[in-house]
Structures are given as C-alpha cells and as structure tokens.
PDB file of C-alpha atoms and ligand atoms in Angstrom:
ATOM      1  CA  UNK A   1     222.954 139.965 101.784  1.00 48.00           C
ATOM      2  CA  UNK A   2     224.334 136.432 101.588  1.00 74.00           C
ATOM      3  CA  UNK A   3     223.343 134.376  98.507  1.00 93.00           C
ATOM      4  CA  UNK A   4     219.889 132.592  98.358  1.00 98.00           C
ATOM      5  CA  UNK A   5     220.194 128.794  99.125  1.00 98.00           C
ATOM      6  CA  UNK A   6     217.913 126.368  97.398  1.00 99.00           C
ATOM      7  CA  UNK A   7     217.593 122.468  97.765  1.00 99.00           C
ATOM      8  CA  UNK A   8     216.076 120.700  94.799  1.00 99.00           C
ATOM      9  CA  UNK A   9     215.302 116.995  95.432  1.00 99.00           C
ATOM     10  CA  UNK A  10     215.721 114.511  92.570  1.00 98.00           C
ATOM     11  CA  UNK A  11     218.236 117.145  90.697  1.00 98.00           C
ATOM     12  CA  UNK A  12     220.436 114.596  89.094  1.00 98.00           C
ATOM     13  CA  UNK A  13     218.151 114.376  85.852  1.00 98.00           C
ATOM     14  CA  UNK A  14     215.040 115.528  84.278  1.00 98.00           C
ATOM     15  CA  UNK A  15     213.022 118.686  85.527  1.00 98.00           C
ATOM     16  CA  UNK A  16     214.847 118.642  88.773  1.00 98.00           C
ATOM     17  CA  UNK A  17     218.335 119.140  87.137  1.00 98.00           C
ATOM     18  CA  UNK A  18     217.029 121.867  84.822  1.00 98.00           C
ATOM     19  CA  UNK A  19     215.352 123.587  87.734  1.00 98.00           C
ATOM     20  CA  UNK A  20     218.818 123.416  89.668  1.00 98.00           C
ATOM     21  CA  UNK A  21     220.412 124.760  86.349  1.00 98.00           C
ATOM     22  CA  UNK A  22     217.873 127.628  85.913  1.00 98.00           C
ATOM     23  CA  UNK A  23     218.066 128.764  89.718  1.00 98.00           C
ATOM     24  CA  UNK A  24     222.097 128.688  89.464  1.00 98.00           C
ATOM     25  CA  UNK A  25     221.851 130.850  86.554  1.00 98.00           C
ATOM     26  CA  UNK A  26     220.039 133.283  88.602  1.00 98.00           C
ATOM     27  CA  UNK A  27     222.984 133.478  91.232  1.00 98.00           C
ATOM     28  CA  UNK A  28     221.455 131.124  93.778  1.00 98.00           C
ATOM     29  CA  UNK A  29     223.373 128.291  95.419  1.00 98.00           C
ATOM     30  CA  UNK A  30     221.883 125.209  94.533  1.00 98.00           C
ATOM     31  CA  UNK A  31     222.096 121.992  96.618  1.00 98.00           C
ATOM     32  CA  UNK A  32     221.346 119.472  94.124  1.00 98.00           C
ATOM     33  CA  UNK A  33     219.574 116.503  96.018  1.00 98.00           C
ATOM     34  CA  UNK A  34     220.466 113.012  94.439  1.00 98.00           C
ATOM     35  CA  UNK A  35     219.857 109.541  96.139  1.00 98.00           C
ATOM     36  CA  UNK A  36     222.736 108.041  94.060  1.00 98.00           C
ATOM     37  CA  UNK A  37     226.263 109.352  94.715  1.00 97.00           C
ATOM     38  CA  UNK A  38     227.435 108.761  91.266  1.00 98.00           C
ATOM     39  CA  UNK A  39     224.709 110.251  89.298  1.00 98.00           C
ATOM     40  CA  UNK A  40     224.533 113.251  91.718  1.00 98.00           C
ATOM     41  CA  UNK A  41     228.301 113.970  91.229  1.00 98.00           C
ATOM     42  CA  UNK A  42     227.716 113.795  87.447  1.00 98.00           C
ATOM     43  CA  UNK A  43     224.922 116.242  87.773  1.00 98.00           C
ATOM     44  CA  UNK A  44     227.133 118.501  90.085  1.00 98.00           C
ATOM     45  CA  UNK A  45     229.879 118.518  87.714  1.00 98.00           C
ATOM     46  CA  UNK A  46     227.652 119.544  84.742  1.00 98.00           C
ATOM     47  CA  UNK A  47     225.869 122.215  86.818  1.00 98.00           C
ATOM     48  CA  UNK A  48     229.314 123.808  88.043  1.00 98.00           C
ATOM     49  CA  UNK A  49     230.813 123.535  84.561  1.00 98.00           C
ATOM     50  CA  UNK A  50     227.811 125.768  83.375  1.00 96.00           C
ATOM     51  CA  UNK A  51     228.695 128.167  86.264  1.00 96.00           C
ATOM     52  CA  UNK A  52     226.250 127.284  88.772  1.00 97.00           C
ATOM     53  CA  UNK A  53     227.207 127.269  92.422  1.00 98.00           C
ATOM     54  CA  UNK A  54     226.017 123.781  92.738  1.00 98.00           C
ATOM     55  CA  UNK A  55     226.641 121.276  95.590  1.00 98.00           C
ATOM     56  CA  UNK A  56     225.592 117.590  95.878  1.00 98.00           C
ATOM     57  CA  UNK A  57     223.370 116.616  98.596  1.00 98.00           C
ATOM     58  CA  UNK A  58     223.031 112.921  99.287  1.00 98.00           C
ATOM     59  CA  UNK A  59     219.178 112.557  99.521  1.00 98.00           C
ATOM     60  CA  UNK A  60     216.866 109.708  99.349  1.00 98.00           C
ATOM     61  CA  UNK A  61     213.492 111.005 100.208  1.00 98.00           C
ATOM     62  CA  UNK A  62     212.209 107.580 101.203  1.00 98.00           C
ATOM     63  CA  UNK A  63     214.996 107.201 103.991  1.00 98.00           C
ATOM     64  CA  UNK A  64     214.388 109.060 107.185  1.00 98.00           C
ATOM     65  CA  UNK A  65     218.146 108.879 108.042  1.00 98.00           C
ATOM     66  CA  UNK A  66     219.263 110.134 104.757  1.00 98.00           C
ATOM     67  CA  UNK A  67     216.867 113.083 105.110  1.00 98.00           C
ATOM     68  CA  UNK A  68     217.824 113.806 108.672  1.00 98.00           C
ATOM     69  CA  UNK A  69     221.622 113.862 107.689  1.00 98.00           C
ATOM     70  CA  UNK A  70     220.978 116.102 104.598  1.00 98.00           C
ATOM     71  CA  UNK A  71     219.305 118.567 106.920  1.00 98.00           C
ATOM     72  CA  UNK A  72     222.113 118.369 109.409  1.00 98.00           C
ATOM     73  CA  UNK A  73     224.594 119.139 106.753  1.00 98.00           C
ATOM     74  CA  UNK A  74     222.776 122.021 105.433  1.00 98.00           C
ATOM     75  CA  UNK A  75     222.432 123.458 108.785  1.00 98.00           C
ATOM     76  CA  UNK A  76     226.166 123.072 109.393  1.00 98.00           C
ATOM     77  CA  UNK A  77     227.157 124.548 105.915  1.00 98.00           C
ATOM     78  CA  UNK A  78     224.668 127.289 105.399  1.00 98.00           C
ATOM     79  CA  UNK A  79     222.618 127.629 108.550  1.00 98.00           C
ATOM     80  CA  UNK A  80     219.321 128.117 106.971  1.00 98.00           C
ATOM     81  CA  UNK A  81     217.354 127.169 103.567  1.00 98.00           C
ATOM     82  CA  UNK A  82     215.682 129.732 101.474  1.00 98.00           C
ATOM     83  CA  UNK A  83     214.103 127.632  98.594  1.00 99.00           C
ATOM     84  CA  UNK A  84     212.878 124.167  98.839  1.00 99.00           C
ATOM     85  CA  UNK A  85     211.751 122.152  95.600  1.00 99.00           C
ATOM     86  CA  UNK A  86     210.130 118.965  96.373  1.00 99.00           C
ATOM     87  CA  UNK A  87     210.837 117.735  92.927  1.00 99.00           C
ATOM     88  CA  UNK A  88     211.669 113.908  93.426  1.00 99.00           C
ATOM     89  CA  UNK A  89     208.792 111.857  91.841  1.00 98.00           C
ATOM     90  CA  UNK A  90     208.138 108.225  90.415  1.00 98.00           C
ATOM     91  CA  UNK A  91     205.345 107.190  88.176  1.00 97.00           C
ATOM     92  CA  UNK A  92     204.352 103.255  88.335  1.00 93.00           C
ATOM     93  CA  UNK A  93     201.153 101.259  87.905  1.00 85.00           C
ATOM     94  CA  UNK A  94     198.268 100.898  85.559  1.00 93.00           C
ATOM     95  CA  UNK A  95     194.430 101.440  85.658  1.00 97.00           C
ATOM     96  CA  UNK A  96     192.626 101.061  88.929  1.00 97.00           C
ATOM     97  CA  UNK A  97     191.531  97.551  88.477  1.00 97.00           C
ATOM     98  CA  UNK A  98     194.950  96.363  87.838  1.00 96.00           C
ATOM     99  CA  UNK A  99     196.739  98.349  90.443  1.00 96.00           C
ATOM    100  CA  UNK A 100     198.277  96.389  93.371  1.00 94.00           C
ATOM    101  CA  UNK A 101     198.773  97.962  96.607  1.00 96.00           C
ATOM    102  CA  UNK A 102     202.568  97.358  96.498  1.00 96.00           C
ATOM    103  CA  UNK A 103     202.785 100.025  93.434  1.00 95.00           C
ATOM    104  CA  UNK A 104     200.330 102.256  95.226  1.00 97.00           C
ATOM    105  CA  UNK A 105     202.812 102.152  98.165  1.00 98.00           C
ATOM    106  CA  UNK A 106     205.922 102.567  96.188  1.00 98.00           C
ATOM    107  CA  UNK A 107     204.636 105.781  94.440  1.00 98.00           C
ATOM    108  CA  UNK A 108     203.046 107.275  97.568  1.00 98.00           C
ATOM    109  CA  UNK A 109     206.499 106.548  99.594  1.00 98.00           C
ATOM    110  CA  UNK A 110     208.164 108.910  97.106  1.00 98.00           C
ATOM    111  CA  UNK A 111     205.493 111.317  95.679  1.00 98.00           C
ATOM    112  CA  UNK A 112     203.583 111.723  99.177  1.00 99.00           C
ATOM    113  CA  UNK A 113     205.299 110.601 102.215  1.00 98.00           C
ATOM    114  CA  UNK A 114     208.813 111.867 100.768  1.00 99.00           C
ATOM    115  CA  UNK A 115     207.582 115.377 100.452  1.00 99.00           C
ATOM    116  CA  UNK A 116     206.106 115.429 104.157  1.00 99.00           C
ATOM    117  CA  UNK A 117     209.591 113.870 105.220  1.00 99.00           C
ATOM    118  CA  UNK A 118     211.643 116.411 103.529  1.00 99.00           C
ATOM    119  CA  UNK A 119     209.632 119.274 104.300  1.00 99.00           C
ATOM    120  CA  UNK A 120     209.006 118.869 108.035  1.00 99.00           C
ATOM    121  CA  UNK A 121     212.991 118.110 108.093  1.00 99.00           C
ATOM    122  CA  UNK A 122     213.808 121.469 106.387  1.00 99.00           C
ATOM    123  CA  UNK A 123     211.248 123.583 107.957  1.00 98.00           C
ATOM    124  CA  UNK A 124     213.330 124.532 110.755  1.00 98.00           C
ATOM    125  CA  UNK A 125     215.889 125.823 108.334  1.00 98.00           C
ATOM    126  CA  UNK A 126     213.288 127.497 105.989  1.00 98.00           C
ATOM    127  CA  UNK A 127     211.827 129.233 109.005  1.00 98.00           C
ATOM    128  CA  UNK A 128     215.347 130.906 109.517  1.00 98.00           C
ATOM    129  CA  UNK A 129     214.934 132.469 105.882  1.00 98.00           C
ATOM    130  CA  UNK A 130     213.446 136.041 105.486  1.00 98.00           C
ATOM    131  CA  UNK A 131     211.277 134.748 102.637  1.00 98.00           C
ATOM    132  CA  UNK A 132     211.317 131.109 102.098  1.00 98.00           C
ATOM    133  CA  UNK A 133     209.473 129.477  99.176  1.00 99.00           C
ATOM    134  CA  UNK A 134     208.392 125.714  99.024  1.00 99.00           C
ATOM    135  CA  UNK A 135     207.537 124.317  95.539  1.00 99.00           C
ATOM    136  CA  UNK A 136     205.773 120.959  95.521  1.00 99.00           C
ATOM    137  CA  UNK A 137     206.142 119.531  91.834  1.00 99.00           C
ATOM    138  CA  UNK A 138     202.847 118.150  91.238  1.00 98.00           C
ATOM    139  CA  UNK A 139     200.992 117.657  88.071  1.00 98.00           C
ATOM    140  CA  UNK A 140     197.699 118.509  86.128  1.00 97.00           C
ATOM    141  CA  UNK A 141     196.817 115.023  86.478  1.00 97.00           C
ATOM    142  CA  UNK A 142     196.415 115.239  90.008  1.00 98.00           C
ATOM    143  CA  UNK A 143     193.783 117.974  89.338  1.00 97.00           C
ATOM    144  CA  UNK A 144     190.645 116.211  89.724  1.00 97.00           C
ATOM    145  CA  UNK A 145     188.694 119.103  88.184  1.00 96.00           C
ATOM    146  CA  UNK A 146     190.759 118.619  84.935  1.00 95.00           C
ATOM    147  CA  UNK A 147     190.950 114.844  85.005  1.00 96.00           C
ATOM    148  CA  UNK A 148     187.171 114.527  85.005  1.00 95.00           C
ATOM    149  CA  UNK A 149     186.422 117.302  82.550  1.00 95.00           C
ATOM    150  CA  UNK A 150     185.756 115.452  79.017  1.00 94.00           C
ATOM    151  CA  UNK A 151     186.690 118.645  77.167  1.00 93.00           C
ATOM    152  CA  UNK A 152     190.203 118.591  78.919  1.00 94.00           C
ATOM    153  CA  UNK A 153     193.092 116.975  76.506  1.00 94.00           C
ATOM    154  CA  UNK A 154     193.877 114.828  79.753  1.00 94.00           C
ATOM    155  CA  UNK A 155     190.750 112.790  79.111  1.00 88.00           C
ATOM    156  CA  UNK A 156     192.424 111.156  76.278  1.00 88.00           C
ATOM    157  CA  UNK A 157     195.327 110.197  78.380  1.00 88.00           C
ATOM    158  CA  UNK A 158     195.668 106.395  79.714  1.00 90.00           C
ATOM    159  CA  UNK A 159     193.671 106.072  83.107  1.00 94.00           C
ATOM    160  CA  UNK A 160     196.217 105.367  85.855  1.00 96.00           C
ATOM    161  CA  UNK A 161     195.725 105.416  89.587  1.00 98.00           C
ATOM    162  CA  UNK A 162     198.899 105.418  91.706  1.00 98.00           C
ATOM    163  CA  UNK A 163     200.546 108.443  90.143  1.00 98.00           C
ATOM    164  CA  UNK A 164     197.567 110.760  89.593  1.00 98.00           C
ATOM    165  CA  UNK A 165     196.116 110.100  92.997  1.00 98.00           C
ATOM    166  CA  UNK A 166     199.579 110.719  94.713  1.00 98.00           C
ATOM    167  CA  UNK A 167     199.559 114.146  92.830  1.00 98.00           C
ATOM    168  CA  UNK A 168     195.815 114.790  94.184  1.00 98.00           C
ATOM    169  CA  UNK A 169     197.175 113.969  97.648  1.00 98.00           C
ATOM    170  CA  UNK A 170     200.036 116.271  97.139  1.00 98.00           C
ATOM    171  CA  UNK A 171     197.938 119.218  96.014  1.00 98.00           C
ATOM    172  CA  UNK A 172     195.862 118.906  99.292  1.00 98.00           C
ATOM    173  CA  UNK A 173     199.250 118.616 101.249  1.00 99.00           C
ATOM    174  CA  UNK A 174     200.262 121.906  99.581  1.00 99.00           C
ATOM    175  CA  UNK A 175     197.261 123.636 100.389  1.00 98.00           C
ATOM    176  CA  UNK A 176     197.440 122.656 104.205  1.00 98.00           C
ATOM    177  CA  UNK A 177     200.987 123.535 104.636  1.00 99.00           C
ATOM    178  CA  UNK A 178     200.146 126.988 103.091  1.00 98.00           C
ATOM    179  CA  UNK A 179     197.172 127.363 105.575  1.00 98.00           C
ATOM    180  CA  UNK A 180     199.422 126.398 108.389  1.00 98.00           C
ATOM    181  CA  UNK A 181     202.240 128.763 107.420  1.00 98.00           C
ATOM    182  CA  UNK A 182     200.003 131.675 106.236  1.00 98.00           C
ATOM    183  CA  UNK A 183     200.999 133.965 108.908  1.00 97.00           C
ATOM    184  CA  UNK A 184     204.725 133.350 108.165  1.00 98.00           C
ATOM    185  CA  UNK A 185     206.813 134.769 105.323  1.00 98.00           C
ATOM    186  CA  UNK A 186     206.927 131.075 103.935  1.00 98.00           C
ATOM    187  CA  UNK A 187     205.071 130.417 100.685  1.00 98.00           C
ATOM    188  CA  UNK A 188     203.857 126.965  99.527  1.00 99.00           C
ATOM    189  CA  UNK A 189     202.657 126.242  96.121  1.00 99.00           C
ATOM    190  CA  UNK A 190     202.415 123.100  93.819  1.00 99.00           C
ATOM    191  CA  UNK A 191     203.904 123.375  90.395  1.00 99.00           C
ATOM    192  CA  UNK A 192     202.562 121.923  87.286  1.00 98.00           C
ATOM    193  CA  UNK A 193     205.375 121.360  84.770  1.00 98.00           C
ATOM    194  CA  UNK A 194     203.056 120.117  81.839  1.00 97.00           C
ATOM    195  CA  UNK A 195     203.623 116.941  79.617  1.00 96.00           C
ATOM    196  CA  UNK A 196     207.611 117.028  79.738  1.00 98.00           C
ATOM    197  CA  UNK A 197     209.737 114.870  78.016  1.00 98.00           C
ATOM    198  CA  UNK A 198     211.887 112.978  80.618  1.00 98.00           C
ATOM    199  CA  UNK A 199     212.722 109.397  81.710  1.00 97.00           C
ATOM    200  CA  UNK A 200     209.466 109.550  83.894  1.00 97.00           C
ATOM    201  CA  UNK A 201     207.364 109.063  80.809  1.00 96.00           C
ATOM    202  CA  UNK A 202     209.903 107.337  78.559  1.00 95.00           C
ATOM    203  CA  UNK A 203     210.450 110.620  76.831  1.00 96.00           C
ATOM    204  CA  UNK A 204     207.003 110.929  75.452  1.00 95.00           C
ATOM    205  CA  UNK A 205     206.105 114.446  76.707  1.00 95.00           C
ATOM    206  CA  UNK A 206     205.898 117.223  74.159  1.00 94.00           C
ATOM    207  CA  UNK A 207     207.434 120.021  76.503  1.00 96.00           C
ATOM    208  CA  UNK A 208     211.378 120.333  76.761  1.00 97.00           C
ATOM    209  CA  UNK A 209     212.909 120.223  80.291  1.00 98.00           C
ATOM    210  CA  UNK A 210     213.770 123.904  79.785  1.00 98.00           C
ATOM    211  CA  UNK A 211     210.002 124.641  79.583  1.00 98.00           C
ATOM    212  CA  UNK A 212     209.084 121.960  82.146  1.00 98.00           C
ATOM    213  CA  UNK A 213     211.161 123.621  84.848  1.00 98.00           C
ATOM    214  CA  UNK A 214     209.779 127.151  84.301  1.00 98.00           C
ATOM    215  CA  UNK A 215     206.865 126.840  86.710  1.00 98.00           C
ATOM    216  CA  UNK A 216     208.957 125.513  89.487  1.00 98.00           C
ATOM    217  CA  UNK A 217     211.453 128.345  88.896  1.00 98.00           C
ATOM    218  CA  UNK A 218     208.620 130.724  88.882  1.00 98.00           C
ATOM    219  CA  UNK A 219     207.094 129.768  92.264  1.00 98.00           C
ATOM    220  CA  UNK A 220     210.630 129.292  93.871  1.00 99.00           C
ATOM    221  CA  UNK A 221     211.230 132.938  93.218  1.00 98.00           C
ATOM    222  CA  UNK A 222     207.987 134.515  93.800  1.00 98.00           C
ATOM    223  CA  UNK A 223     208.068 138.033  95.196  1.00 98.00           C
ATOM    224  CA  UNK A 224     206.541 138.681  98.734  1.00 98.00           C
ATOM    225  CA  UNK A 225     203.187 139.711  97.491  1.00 98.00           C
ATOM    226  CA  UNK A 226     203.077 136.480  95.360  1.00 98.00           C
ATOM    227  CA  UNK A 227     200.447 133.618  96.130  1.00 98.00           C
ATOM    228  CA  UNK A 228     200.676 130.824  98.454  1.00 98.00           C
ATOM    229  CA  UNK A 229     198.537 127.779  98.253  1.00 98.00           C
ATOM    230  CA  UNK A 230     197.861 127.399  94.390  1.00 98.00           C
ATOM    231  CA  UNK A 231     198.600 124.983  91.755  1.00 98.00           C
ATOM    232  CA  UNK A 232     200.224 127.092  89.029  1.00 98.00           C
ATOM    233  CA  UNK A 233     202.159 126.288  85.856  1.00 98.00           C
ATOM    234  CA  UNK A 234     201.488 124.954  82.385  1.00 97.00           C
ATOM    235  CA  UNK A 235     197.689 125.279  80.885  1.00 96.00           C
ATOM    236  CA  UNK A 236     197.268 122.483  78.450  1.00 94.00           C
ATOM    237  CA  UNK A 237     193.996 122.883  76.468  1.00 88.00           C
ATOM    238  CA  UNK A 238     192.748 121.489  73.113  1.00 86.00           C
ATOM    239  CA  UNK A 239     192.542 124.855  71.176  1.00 85.00           C
ATOM    240  CA  UNK A 240     194.752 127.223  73.277  1.00 80.00           C
ATOM    241  CA  UNK A 241     198.225 128.485  72.805  1.00 84.00           C
ATOM    242  CA  UNK A 242     200.859 125.956  73.512  1.00 82.00           C
ATOM    243  CA  UNK A 243     202.773 128.170  76.020  1.00 88.00           C
ATOM    244  CA  UNK A 244     199.930 129.326  78.356  1.00 95.00           C
ATOM    245  CA  UNK A 245     200.693 129.596  81.944  1.00 97.00           C
ATOM    246  CA  UNK A 246     198.427 130.220  85.046  1.00 97.00           C
ATOM    247  CA  UNK A 247     196.508 128.853  88.198  1.00 98.00           C
ATOM    248  CA  UNK A 248     195.001 125.435  87.605  1.00 97.00           C
ATOM    249  CA  UNK A 249     191.670 124.163  89.274  1.00 97.00           C
ATOM    250  CA  UNK A 250     192.620 121.656  92.116  1.00 97.00           C
TER     251      UNK A 250
HETATM  252  N1  LIG B   1     207.793 114.678  83.026  1.00 80.95           N
HETATM  253  C1  LIG B   1     206.684 114.939  83.220  1.00 80.95           C
HETATM  254  O1  LIG B   1     205.774 115.093  82.041  1.00 80.95           O
HETATM  255  C2  LIG B   1     205.935 115.539  84.542  1.00 80.95           C
HETATM  256  C3  LIG B   1     204.712 116.218  84.543  1.00 80.95           C
HETATM  257  C4  LIG B   1     204.220 116.609  85.490  1.00 80.95           C
HETATM  258  C5  LIG B   1     204.836 116.397  86.759  1.00 80.95           C
HETATM  259  N2  LIG B   1     206.260 115.761  86.791  1.00 80.95           N
HETATM  260  C6  LIG B   1     206.807 115.612  88.163  1.00 80.95           C
HETATM  261  O2  LIG B   1     208.199 116.326  88.075  1.00 80.95           O
HETATM  262  C7  LIG B   1     208.993 115.637  88.899  1.00 80.95           C
HETATM  263  C8  LIG B   1     210.219 115.421  88.195  1.00 80.95           C
HETATM  264  O3  LIG B   1     210.115 114.384  87.283  1.00 80.95           O
HETATM  265  P1  LIG B   1     210.779 114.031  85.823  1.00 80.95           P
HETATM  266  O4  LIG B   1     209.733 114.048  84.791  1.00 80.95           O
HETATM  267  O5  LIG B   1     212.000 115.033  85.755  1.00 80.95           O
HETATM  268  O6  LIG B   1     211.376 112.460  86.144  1.00 80.95           O
HETATM  269  P2  LIG B   1     212.838 111.960  85.897  1.00 80.95           P
HETATM  270  O7  LIG B   1     213.467 112.443  84.931  1.00 80.95           O
HETATM  271  O8  LIG B   1     212.401 110.577  86.035  1.00 80.95           O
HETATM  272  O9  LIG B   1     213.349 112.547  87.467  1.00 80.95           O
HETATM  273  C9  LIG B   1     212.958 112.054  88.661  1.00 80.95           C
HETATM  274  C10 LIG B   1     213.839 112.499  89.562  1.00 80.95           C
HETATM  275  O10 LIG B   1     213.786 111.994  90.950  1.00 80.95           O
HETATM  276  C11 LIG B   1     214.670 111.278  91.639  1.00 80.95           C
HETATM  277  N3  LIG B   1     213.949 110.226  92.562  1.00 80.95           N
HETATM  278  C12 LIG B   1     213.200 109.116  92.495  1.00 80.95           C
HETATM  279  N4  LIG B   1     213.017 108.676  93.619  1.00 80.95           N
HETATM  280  C13 LIG B   1     213.720 109.160  94.469  1.00 80.95           C
HETATM  281  C14 LIG B   1     214.002 109.111  95.757  1.00 80.95           C
HETATM  282  N5  LIG B   1     213.391 108.085  96.508  1.00 80.95           N
HETATM  283  N6  LIG B   1     214.691 109.880  96.562  1.00 80.95           N
HETATM  284  C15 LIG B   1     215.455 111.004  95.795  1.00 80.95           C
HETATM  285  N7  LIG B   1     215.126 111.117  94.622  1.00 80.95           N
HETATM  286  C16 LIG B   1     214.411 110.221  93.799  1.00 80.95           C
HETATM  287  C17 LIG B   1     215.290 110.431  90.481  1.00 80.95           C
HETATM  288  O11 LIG B   1     216.608 109.895  90.820  1.00 80.95           O
HETATM  289  P3  LIG B   1     217.129 108.513  90.116  1.00 80.95           P
HETATM  290  O12 LIG B   1     217.842 109.150  89.030  1.00 80.95           O
HETATM  291  O13 LIG B   1     218.231 108.149  91.357  1.00 80.95           O
HETATM  292  O14 LIG B   1     216.058 107.792  89.932  1.00 80.95           O
HETATM  293  C18 LIG B   1     215.279 111.595  89.649  1.00 80.95           C
HETATM  294  O15 LIG B   1     216.491 112.427  89.863  1.00 80.95           O
HETATM  295  C19 LIG B   1     208.155 114.436  89.417  1.00 80.95           C
HETATM  296  O16 LIG B   1     207.703 114.868  90.913  1.00 80.95           O
HETATM  297  C20 LIG B   1     207.200 114.315  88.494  1.00 80.95           C
HETATM  298  O17 LIG B   1     206.041 113.690  89.080  1.00 80.95           O
HETATM  299  C21 LIG B   1     206.757 115.314  85.853  1.00 80.95           C
END
C-alpha cells in the first residue's frame, strides 16, 4: 500500500502548518500549500527537519491558474489525493453597519470561493483514493445556533460580519458536498479549531496551534465508519471543561 497523500492549503504557518506537522508525524506525505514561494520553502524545510515527508505546493486559492497548476502537479507526482484540508483563511472587517463590500468580497474570495475552487480542482484526484477525506476548516463563529445563543461565550465576542458569515457559508458548502458525495467513500466535514493563538487574531486566542490542529487531523483521518457532513471540534462553554470536543450545531 502506498503512502497516504494529503494537501493542506495555507500550510506555511498557524493551524495549517501544525496540521501538516501532525499529519506528517503519522507517516502521511504532506503537500504543504503556500501562496508565497519563500514562506512555503521555509515551512517545507522546518517540516522536513522534523522528519515529515513534506513537499511545497505553490497554491493561491484565489487564483484559478495557480489551483489548476497545483492539481496538475499532484496528478503527475502522485496520481491521486487521499486528504484535502481546506485550511487557508483570512479575517477582515468590522461590525455589519461598518462593513464595506470590498472587505466582504476579499474574505469570501478566500474562505468561500477558494474552498470551492480547490475542492472542485482536486475532486478527480480524490475520487481515485479508496477513502478520501475533505476537511473544511470552519469555525464555531459560523454556527448560527451558537452565535445567537446568549448563554454561549461567543456572545461576548465582538460582532463581525464578513468572517462569521463566510464560515456559515462554508458550513452549508460542507453539508452540500457531503450530500452529493454520500454514495462515495469520500467524507466531507467541517472542523472547528477553537479560539487559537495565530496571526489571524493577532495571537489573542487561548488555544495553542497544537490543540487548534487537532480537529482537522481527527477529521482527516476518520475511519470508514466515521461521520460525513458534520461540524466537529472544540466545544467552548462557560462552565465546561477546557478541552471538550464534539459535534457543534450548524
Ligand atoms: N485562529 C483561530 O482562532 C481560528 C479559529 C477558527 C477557525 N480558524 C480557521 O483556521 C484556518 C487557519 O487560520 P490560522 O488561524 O492558522 O491563520 P493564519 O496563521 O493567519 O494562517 C492562515 C494561512 O492561510 C494562508 N492564506 C491566506 N490567504 C491565502 C490564499 N489566497 N491562498 C492560499 N493561502 C492563503 C496564509 O498564507 P500567508 O502566510 O501567505 O498569508 C496562511 O498560511 C482559517 O481557515 C481560519 O479561518 C482559525
């Protein structure tokens, strides 16, 4: 049996790089997606120095040509893809009343359209895998149920628009891909890393990247009887344990 091959987008830092590290530690060949050659090379070097079979793939999720070239390269080099982690993401903008459409478009271009673009480009390769897994890195802030629950700790977070709504869209996108692919071995799930200390939130998160990557790695390595079409990961509650995991409401 040949090695499992995983592509992680936005793998040059933060949760994506740590996801690549943890998948690499399991003996999985990791294709580390990065839009910037130099940042990607540095990440590739660091991952390889730790023993991971990591290979840089230049990939800007907003550029159709870049995505097509990445898919062609994976096809030539590996002939298939077993795991796709749609991790690349950005956060911008303020509350609804102060949100301009440019900020909305910028965020949706990466967090929403980028995921569809990459997934559809990689699907022919994923269909060649005996048990492919797609993980869309979403967020609890995309859960309309959690965000409108006054008892949730999320109620105390600042009210944004572009980022949370992009993750709500991603949640539905996850559910619809899972529905379309339900009669295939491909499982499609959304991961909630929890509030993780990275550049995305100016390092204000309370979880480490090691913890933040756990949900993606779990969903990327689900057994054949695992779920498809769920949002799963860290459960943040006012009184509950700090390290609870499970399915979140949409
Ligand atoms: N941190 C949290 O608390 C948290 C919570 C829930 C969900 N998430 C999600 O977790 C994922 C990773 O975020 P993070 O916290 O690790 O943030 P991060 O440290 O800012 O990393 C984001 C990654 O995405 C890449 N990226 C941005 N735009 C891209 C594009 N157009 N094409 C390809 N890659 C692109 C970045 O590359 P560059 O270095 O080139 O910019 C970087 O590698 C995101 O989807 C985020 O929404 C994070």
